[in-house]
Short mmCIF file of C-alpha atoms and ligand atoms in Angstrom, two decimals:
data_model
loop_
_atom_site.label_atom_id
_atom_site.label_comp_id
_atom_site.label_asym_id
_atom_site.label_seq_id
_atom_site.Cartn_x
_atom_site.Cartn_y
_atom_site.Cartn_z
CA MET A 1 0.00 0.00 0.00
CA VAL A 2 1.28 3.45 -0.78
CA SER A 3 1.38 6.01 1.94
CA ALA A 4 1.95 9.73 1.77
CA ARG A 5 4.69 11.33 3.86
CA PRO A 6 3.61 11.68 7.50
CA ALA A 7 3.98 15.46 7.22
CA VAL A 8 1.51 15.43 4.35
CA GLN A 9 -0.92 13.06 6.06
CA GLN A 10 -0.99 15.46 8.99
CA LEU A 11 -1.86 18.48 6.87
CA PRO A 12 -5.41 19.66 7.51
CA ALA A 13 -7.72 18.87 4.62
CA TYR A 14 -8.65 22.04 2.77
CA LYS A 15 -12.11 23.11 3.83
CA PRO A 16 -13.51 25.33 1.10
CA GLY A 17 -15.88 28.13 2.07
CA ARG A 18 -19.55 27.60 1.33
CA ASN A 19 -20.65 28.39 -2.18
CA PRO A 20 -23.31 31.13 -1.91
CA ALA A 21 -25.59 29.59 -4.54
CA ASP A 22 -25.61 26.22 -2.74
CA LEU A 23 -26.23 27.87 0.61
CA ALA A 24 -29.11 29.97 -0.77
CA ARG A 25 -30.76 26.86 -2.22
CA GLU A 26 -30.29 24.92 1.02
CA ILE A 27 -31.88 27.53 3.27
CA GLY A 28 -34.44 28.60 0.72
CA VAL A 29 -33.52 32.23 0.10
CA ALA A 30 -33.01 34.03 -3.19
CA GLN A 31 -29.42 34.97 -2.53
CA ALA A 32 -26.66 34.41 -0.02
CA VAL A 33 -23.92 36.92 0.64
CA LYS A 34 -20.30 35.75 0.56
CA LEU A 35 -17.98 37.82 2.73
CA ALA A 36 -15.47 35.06 3.30
CA SER A 37 -12.58 35.37 0.85
CA ASN A 38 -11.59 39.05 0.70
CA GLU A 39 -12.45 39.40 -2.95
CA VAL A 40 -13.65 42.80 -4.14
CA ALA A 41 -17.32 42.88 -5.06
CA PHE A 42 -16.79 44.69 -8.38
CA PRO A 43 -17.00 42.71 -11.62
CA PRO A 44 -13.81 42.29 -13.68
CA LEU A 45 -12.41 45.52 -15.12
CA PRO A 46 -13.62 46.21 -18.69
CA ALA A 47 -10.03 46.23 -19.99
CA VAL A 48 -9.48 42.84 -18.36
CA LEU A 49 -12.49 41.33 -20.11
CA GLU A 50 -11.22 42.66 -23.43
CA ALA A 51 -7.73 41.31 -22.83
CA LEU A 52 -9.15 37.91 -21.86
CA ALA A 53 -11.21 37.72 -25.02
CA ALA A 54 -8.16 38.55 -27.12
CA ALA A 55 -5.90 36.13 -25.25
CA ALA A 56 -8.42 33.28 -25.50
CA GLY A 57 -7.35 32.84 -29.11
CA GLU A 58 -3.82 31.99 -27.96
CA THR A 59 -4.72 29.29 -25.45
CA HIS A 60 -3.81 26.38 -27.72
CA ARG A 61 -0.19 27.45 -27.00
CA TYR A 62 1.69 27.23 -23.75
CA PRO A 63 1.94 30.49 -21.84
CA ASP A 64 5.11 32.54 -21.78
CA ASN A 65 6.93 30.75 -18.96
CA GLY A 66 8.88 33.86 -18.05
CA ALA A 67 5.82 36.15 -18.10
CA VAL A 68 8.08 38.64 -19.82
CA VAL A 69 5.50 41.32 -20.64
CA LEU A 70 3.93 41.25 -17.19
CA THR A 71 7.31 41.20 -15.46
CA ALA A 72 8.46 44.22 -17.48
CA ALA A 73 5.23 46.08 -16.69
CA LEU A 74 5.65 45.43 -12.97
CA ALA A 75 9.33 46.38 -13.05
CA GLU A 76 8.48 49.65 -14.73
CA ARG A 77 5.64 50.40 -12.35
CA TYR A 78 7.85 49.95 -9.30
CA GLY A 79 11.10 51.28 -10.71
CA VAL A 80 13.02 48.02 -10.28
CA ASP A 81 14.90 45.76 -12.65
CA PRO A 82 12.92 42.91 -14.24
CA ALA A 83 15.49 40.54 -12.71
CA GLN A 84 14.04 41.47 -9.31
CA VAL A 85 10.47 40.48 -10.22
CA VAL A 86 8.87 37.02 -10.33
CA ALA A 87 5.27 36.38 -11.35
CA GLY A 88 3.56 33.37 -9.80
CA CYS A 89 0.35 31.39 -9.87
CA GLY A 90 -1.09 33.48 -7.06
CA ALA A 91 0.96 34.80 -4.17
CA VAL A 92 0.32 31.52 -2.34
CA MET A 93 2.28 29.61 -4.96
CA LEU A 94 5.12 32.09 -4.51
CA CYS A 95 5.01 31.39 -0.76
CA GLN A 96 5.42 27.71 -1.54
CA GLN A 97 8.24 28.44 -3.99
CA LEU A 98 9.98 30.51 -1.32
CA ALA A 99 9.85 27.66 1.19
CA GLN A 100 11.13 25.23 -1.43
CA ALA A 101 13.91 27.58 -2.40
CA PHE A 102 15.08 28.56 1.08
CA ASN A 103 14.06 25.96 3.67
CA ASP A 104 16.18 22.85 3.99
CA PRO A 105 14.68 20.25 6.35
CA GLY A 106 15.18 21.33 9.94
CA THR A 107 15.63 25.02 9.20
CA GLY A 108 13.20 27.58 10.57
CA LEU A 109 10.31 29.45 9.00
CA ALA A 110 9.06 32.18 11.33
CA HIS A 111 5.80 34.10 11.32
CA ALA A 112 3.25 35.62 13.62
CA TRP A 113 0.24 33.69 14.78
CA ARG A 114 -2.56 34.27 14.08
CA SER A 115 -1.62 35.14 10.55
CA PHE A 116 -2.07 33.81 7.02
CA GLU A 117 -2.98 30.17 7.48
CA ILE A 118 -0.66 28.73 4.90
CA TYR A 119 2.59 29.82 6.59
CA PRO A 120 2.72 26.93 9.10
CA LEU A 121 1.72 24.48 6.36
CA LEU A 122 4.61 25.63 4.16
CA ALA A 123 6.99 24.74 6.95
CA ARG A 124 5.49 21.29 7.41
CA VAL A 125 5.68 20.40 3.74
CA ALA A 126 9.31 21.56 3.59
CA GLY A 127 10.17 19.62 6.74
CA ALA A 128 11.10 22.94 8.33
CA ARG A 129 10.30 24.17 11.81
CA SER A 130 7.41 26.59 12.01
CA ILE A 131 8.32 29.28 14.52
CA GLN A 132 5.10 30.95 15.60
CA VAL A 133 5.09 34.18 17.55
CA PRO A 134 1.76 35.16 19.10
CA LEU A 135 0.22 38.49 18.18
CA VAL A 136 -0.05 41.03 20.96
CA PRO A 137 -3.49 40.17 22.31
CA GLY A 138 -6.31 42.63 22.18
CA ARG A 139 -7.30 44.80 25.06
CA PRO A 140 -10.63 46.55 25.36
CA GLY A 141 -10.53 49.94 23.68
CA GLY A 142 -7.04 49.37 22.28
CA PRO A 143 -5.79 47.83 19.08
CA VAL A 144 -6.26 44.09 19.01
CA ASP A 145 -4.05 41.40 17.65
CA THR A 146 -1.08 43.25 16.24
CA HIS A 147 2.33 41.86 15.30
CA ASP A 148 4.83 41.52 18.14
CA LEU A 149 7.92 42.40 16.12
CA GLU A 150 10.22 42.40 19.14
CA ALA A 151 9.24 38.86 20.01
CA LEU A 152 9.52 37.87 16.36
CA ALA A 153 13.04 39.31 16.22
CA ALA A 154 13.94 37.39 19.36
CA ALA A 155 12.56 34.16 17.88
CA VAL A 156 14.63 34.40 14.70
CA ASP A 157 17.97 32.62 14.94
CA ASP A 158 20.68 31.57 12.54
CA THR A 159 18.75 28.47 11.49
CA THR A 160 15.84 30.66 10.35
CA ARG A 161 15.72 30.93 6.58
CA LEU A 162 12.38 32.65 6.03
CA VAL A 163 10.34 35.14 8.02
CA PHE A 164 6.87 36.15 6.86
CA VAL A 165 5.49 39.47 8.04
CA CYS A 166 1.94 39.83 6.78
CA ASN A 167 1.22 43.55 6.64
CA PRO A 168 -1.66 44.31 6.99
CA ASN A 169 -2.17 41.03 8.78
CA ASN A 170 -4.68 38.46 7.58
CA PRO A 171 -7.04 37.79 9.40
CA THR A 172 -6.83 40.67 11.89
CA GLY A 173 -6.48 43.60 9.47
CA THR A 174 -3.98 45.28 11.78
CA ALA A 175 -0.74 46.72 10.40
CA VAL A 176 2.74 47.39 11.68
CA ARG A 177 4.11 50.91 11.44
CA ARG A 178 7.28 52.17 9.80
CA ALA A 179 9.56 52.65 12.82
CA ALA A 180 8.81 49.23 14.28
CA LEU A 181 9.27 47.46 10.97
CA GLU A 182 12.53 49.30 10.23
CA ARG A 183 13.85 48.32 13.65
CA PHE A 184 12.89 44.73 12.95
CA LEU A 185 14.56 44.66 9.53
CA ASP A 186 17.71 46.24 10.97
CA ALA A 187 17.88 43.50 13.61
CA ALA A 188 17.09 40.55 11.32
CA PRO A 189 20.08 38.31 10.55
CA GLU A 190 21.34 38.65 6.98
CA SER A 191 20.87 34.90 6.51
CA ALA A 192 17.09 35.11 6.97
CA LEU A 193 14.95 36.31 4.08
CA VAL A 194 12.19 38.56 5.40
CA VAL A 195 9.13 38.40 3.16
CA LEU A 196 6.69 41.27 3.57
CA ASP A 197 3.38 39.79 2.48
CA GLU A 198 1.46 42.82 1.26
CA ALA A 199 -1.55 41.14 -0.32
CA TYR A 200 -3.71 44.02 0.99
CA ARG A 201 -1.29 46.90 0.42
CA GLU A 202 -3.66 48.78 -1.89
CA PHE A 203 -6.20 49.22 0.93
CA VAL A 204 -3.74 50.81 3.36
CA THR A 205 -4.70 54.39 4.26
CA ASP A 206 -2.51 55.08 7.30
CA PRO A 207 0.55 56.95 5.97
CA ASP A 208 2.62 55.50 8.80
CA VAL A 209 2.16 51.96 7.44
CA PRO A 210 5.25 51.62 5.26
CA ASP A 211 5.35 50.56 1.64
CA GLY A 212 7.43 47.38 1.70
CA LEU A 213 8.96 48.18 -1.66
CA GLU A 214 10.48 51.33 -0.17
CA LEU A 215 11.71 49.58 2.96
CA MET A 216 13.24 46.88 0.78
CA ARG A 217 15.73 49.24 -0.89
CA GLY A 218 19.25 48.55 0.24
CA ARG A 219 18.22 45.43 2.20
CA PRO A 220 19.21 42.34 0.19
CA ASN A 221 17.42 39.99 2.61
CA VAL A 222 14.00 41.56 2.05
CA ALA A 223 11.35 40.69 -0.55
CA VAL A 224 7.77 41.81 -1.04
CA LEU A 225 4.79 39.71 -2.08
CA ARG A 226 1.76 41.20 -3.76
CA THR A 227 -1.24 39.85 -5.61
CA PHE A 228 -3.77 40.65 -8.29
CA SER A 229 -6.41 38.66 -6.38
CA LYS A 230 -7.66 41.35 -4.04
CA ALA A 231 -7.73 45.03 -5.09
CA TRP A 232 -7.14 44.20 -8.75
CA GLY A 233 -10.04 41.79 -8.88
CA LEU A 234 -8.37 38.79 -10.53
CA ALA A 235 -8.81 36.15 -7.79
CA GLY A 236 -10.12 33.58 -10.24
CA LEU A 237 -7.16 33.91 -12.59
CA ARG A 238 -4.37 33.22 -10.08
CA VAL A 239 -1.59 35.71 -10.45
CA GLY A 240 0.68 37.31 -7.88
CA TYR A 241 4.26 38.53 -7.81
CA LEU A 242 7.37 38.81 -5.74
CA VAL A 243 9.78 41.74 -5.85
CA ALA A 244 13.16 41.10 -4.26
CA GLU A 245 15.92 43.57 -3.57
CA ASP A 246 18.52 40.94 -4.46
CA PRO A 247 18.03 39.47 -7.95
CA ALA A 248 19.55 36.22 -6.59
CA VAL A 249 16.48 35.84 -4.37
CA ALA A 250 14.20 36.30 -7.38
CA ASP A 251 16.33 33.83 -9.32
CA ALA A 252 15.97 31.18 -6.59
CA VAL A 253 12.20 31.62 -6.59
CA ARG A 254 12.12 31.36 -10.38
CA ARG A 255 13.97 28.03 -10.17
CA THR A 256 11.14 26.53 -8.13
CA HIS A 257 8.46 27.81 -10.51
CA VAL A 258 6.05 25.12 -11.69
CA PRO A 259 6.41 25.40 -15.46
CA PHE A 260 3.66 27.38 -17.19
CA SER A 261 1.67 27.80 -13.97
CA VAL A 262 0.81 31.43 -14.75
CA SER A 263 -1.63 31.04 -17.60
CA THR A 264 -1.78 33.10 -20.77
CA LEU A 265 -5.11 34.49 -19.58
CA ALA A 266 -3.73 35.42 -16.18
CA GLN A 267 -0.75 37.22 -17.68
CA ALA A 268 -2.87 39.16 -20.17
CA ALA A 269 -5.42 40.10 -17.52
CA ALA A 270 -2.77 41.30 -15.08
CA VAL A 271 -1.17 43.53 -17.73
CA ALA A 272 -4.59 44.96 -18.60
CA ALA A 273 -5.41 45.53 -14.92
CA LEU A 274 -2.18 47.48 -14.47
CA GLY A 275 -3.31 49.68 -17.33
CA SER A 276 -6.59 50.42 -15.50
CA GLU A 277 -5.03 51.74 -12.36
CA ASP A 278 -7.29 54.80 -12.11
CA GLU A 279 -10.39 52.66 -12.06
CA VAL A 280 -8.76 50.32 -9.50
CA ARG A 281 -8.01 53.33 -7.29
CA ARG A 282 -11.66 54.42 -7.45
CA ARG A 283 -12.79 50.94 -6.50
CA VAL A 284 -10.32 50.77 -3.63
CA ALA A 285 -11.55 54.17 -2.38
CA ALA A 286 -15.12 52.83 -2.34
CA VAL A 287 -13.99 49.78 -0.35
CA VAL A 288 -12.11 51.99 2.11
CA ALA A 289 -15.18 54.22 2.63
CA GLU A 290 -17.36 51.18 3.18
CA ARG A 291 -14.77 49.74 5.59
CA ALA A 292 -15.15 52.87 7.73
CA ARG A 293 -18.94 52.62 7.65
CA LEU A 294 -18.92 48.93 8.54
CA THR A 295 -16.40 49.43 11.35
CA ALA A 296 -18.47 52.27 12.82
CA ALA A 297 -21.67 50.21 12.56
CA LEU A 298 -20.02 47.34 14.43
CA ARG A 299 -18.68 49.66 17.13
CA GLU A 300 -22.15 51.19 17.55
CA ARG A 301 -23.25 47.68 18.39
CA GLY A 302 -20.73 47.54 21.21
CA LEU A 303 -18.30 45.29 19.37
CA ASP A 304 -14.58 45.77 19.82
CA VAL A 305 -13.24 46.13 16.26
CA SER A 306 -9.75 47.41 15.51
CA ASP A 307 -9.05 49.75 12.65
CA SER A 308 -8.50 47.59 9.60
CA GLN A 309 -5.99 48.54 6.94
CA ALA A 310 -7.27 45.78 4.64
CA ASN A 311 -10.56 44.98 2.90
CA PHE A 312 -11.96 42.97 5.80
CA VAL A 313 -12.72 43.42 9.46
CA TRP A 314 -11.92 41.10 12.33
CA LEU A 315 -14.38 40.34 15.09
CA ALA A 316 -12.34 38.88 17.94
CA VAL A 317 -15.17 36.87 19.46
CA GLY A 318 -12.89 34.09 20.75
CA GLU A 319 -14.63 30.83 21.54
CA ASP A 320 -17.86 32.05 19.95
CA ALA A 321 -16.33 32.19 16.46
CA ALA A 322 -17.59 28.90 15.05
CA ASP A 323 -21.10 29.32 16.49
CA LEU A 324 -21.39 32.89 15.29
CA ALA A 325 -20.27 32.01 11.77
CA ALA A 326 -22.73 29.10 11.67
CA ALA A 327 -25.57 31.31 12.89
CA LEU A 328 -24.75 33.94 10.27
CA GLU A 329 -24.65 31.25 7.61
CA ALA A 330 -28.12 30.11 8.64
CA ARG A 331 -29.11 33.71 7.79
CA ALA A 332 -27.44 33.55 4.36
CA VAL A 333 -24.19 35.31 5.22
CA ILE A 334 -20.91 33.46 4.71
CA THR A 335 -17.98 34.73 6.78
CA ARG A 336 -14.67 33.13 7.67
CA PRO A 337 -14.45 31.67 11.19
CA TYR A 338 -11.13 31.01 12.95
CA ALA A 339 -11.91 28.51 15.68
CA GLY A 340 -11.23 30.00 19.08
CA GLY A 341 -10.18 33.34 17.61
CA GLY A 342 -12.78 35.28 15.74
CA ILE A 343 -14.48 35.78 12.42
CA ARG A 344 -13.12 37.65 9.45
CA VAL A 345 -15.68 39.55 7.41
CA THR A 346 -14.82 40.90 3.97
CA VAL A 347 -15.95 44.45 3.27
CA GLY A 348 -18.68 43.94 0.69
CA THR A 349 -20.96 46.35 -1.10
CA PRO A 350 -23.03 48.59 1.19
CA SER A 351 -26.09 46.41 0.57
CA GLU A 352 -24.18 43.18 1.25
CA ASP A 353 -22.84 44.65 4.46
CA ASP A 354 -26.34 45.70 5.49
CA VAL A 355 -27.48 42.11 5.04
CA PHE A 356 -24.56 41.05 7.25
CA LEU A 357 -25.36 43.65 9.93
CA ALA A 358 -29.04 42.66 9.98
CA ALA A 359 -28.07 38.99 10.28
CA LEU A 360 -25.67 39.84 13.10
CA ASP A 361 -28.38 41.77 14.93
CA ALA A 362 -30.79 38.88 14.53
CA VAL A 363 -28.22 36.39 15.85
CA ARG A 364 -27.38 38.56 18.84
CA ASP A 365 -31.05 39.27 19.65
CA GLY A 366 -31.75 35.56 19.45
CA ALA A 367 -28.86 34.85 21.79
CA ARG A 368 -30.21 37.38 24.29
CA VAL A 369 -33.66 35.82 24.21
CA THR A 370 -32.49 32.25 24.65
CA THR A 371 -29.78 32.86 27.24
CA PRO A 372 -30.98 35.49 29.68
CA THR A 373 -28.30 36.54 32.14
C1 LIG B 1 -5.11 36.52 -0.36
C2 LIG B 1 -3.74 36.48 0.20
C3 LIG B 1 -2.64 36.20 -0.60
C4 LIG B 1 -2.70 36.02 -2.07
O1 LIG B 1 -3.35 35.06 -2.57
P1 LIG B 1 -3.29 34.66 -4.10
O2 LIG B 1 -4.72 34.67 -4.49
O3 LIG B 1 -2.67 33.33 -4.09
O4 LIG B 1 -2.47 35.66 -4.84
C5 LIG B 1 -1.37 36.23 -0.04
N1 LIG B 1 -1.20 36.52 1.24
C6 LIG B 1 -2.22 36.81 2.03
C7 LIG B 1 -1.96 37.18 3.41
C8 LIG B 1 -3.52 36.78 1.54
O5 LIG B 1 -4.53 37.05 2.36
#
């Protein structure tokens, strides 16, 4: 009998979020609202649809394995050399490529916890040690669940090959500020590659949250990850990118690229999206305005919500997370529960968010009726 590696057998099975159409049918409503995956609610950009239609005629050929046009467009946009840029099949694939490229078995991969769920899994698959540093816990009235960069610096040693700093952090939406991050990068050993995962960078409004690409300059052990899945609206096409200060880092990541994994359609769409930046900015501004409205509405309800710098909000409801998410789902709203931690709710359209708020009110009223205290 064949058997998978123990590390693989122990990986949690992927549990996909509920499909809104299925959920709506099951509970007998016209429509369910999906606020679980941090997508933007806008349809694909017009220029993207045009580029896809044009590129469809090329799909009997393999894609350009080097994503040359996209790489050049990104390099120009950020004022770096194309040798510093690597496109990938989503930023998650680039995370995997990074672990393959830098983590020998037994070496360390450090990150905050709670943070992006795939970081500890990357370590397991690579046979590396996952070094998890708890977030600074929330306190009433103060910011909740922020990175503890001092503890992270202390946890990094000379066996650590990779450090992920997710900024803003998924799932808490909190962000680290410039001075703290600079101090951290100054202290990090040169042998550890610090990856600033900026999947939500476009939604950052606090000027004191640094742009990783600026901090990266002059630091050869720093790289930045970004994606077209969130603000740029291409989640279904799978395309993200890494920008490294040291071209050797980019080269190592390119060597672990799964051949042709960034499709012709994905490449064409990403180039077209970059050309529609003004429209993307308008969309991001709408999301940011709605984020403020949603945050205020939650605070009016007495909930402790930190300021989010991303396109989602985090309700740190602790042990109630799974029950709350299930109760919301029964009212046609799909959110993302983190057992024992909280629920992450994507900023939707104003009407989607109103459906969420009404469902939340109904759940909390119900809870008050059934469990008088
Ligand atoms: C969504 C997300 C990504 C990117 O995902 P892809 O769709 O694979 O590009 C990367 N990091 C974090 C923290 C994310 O939330």
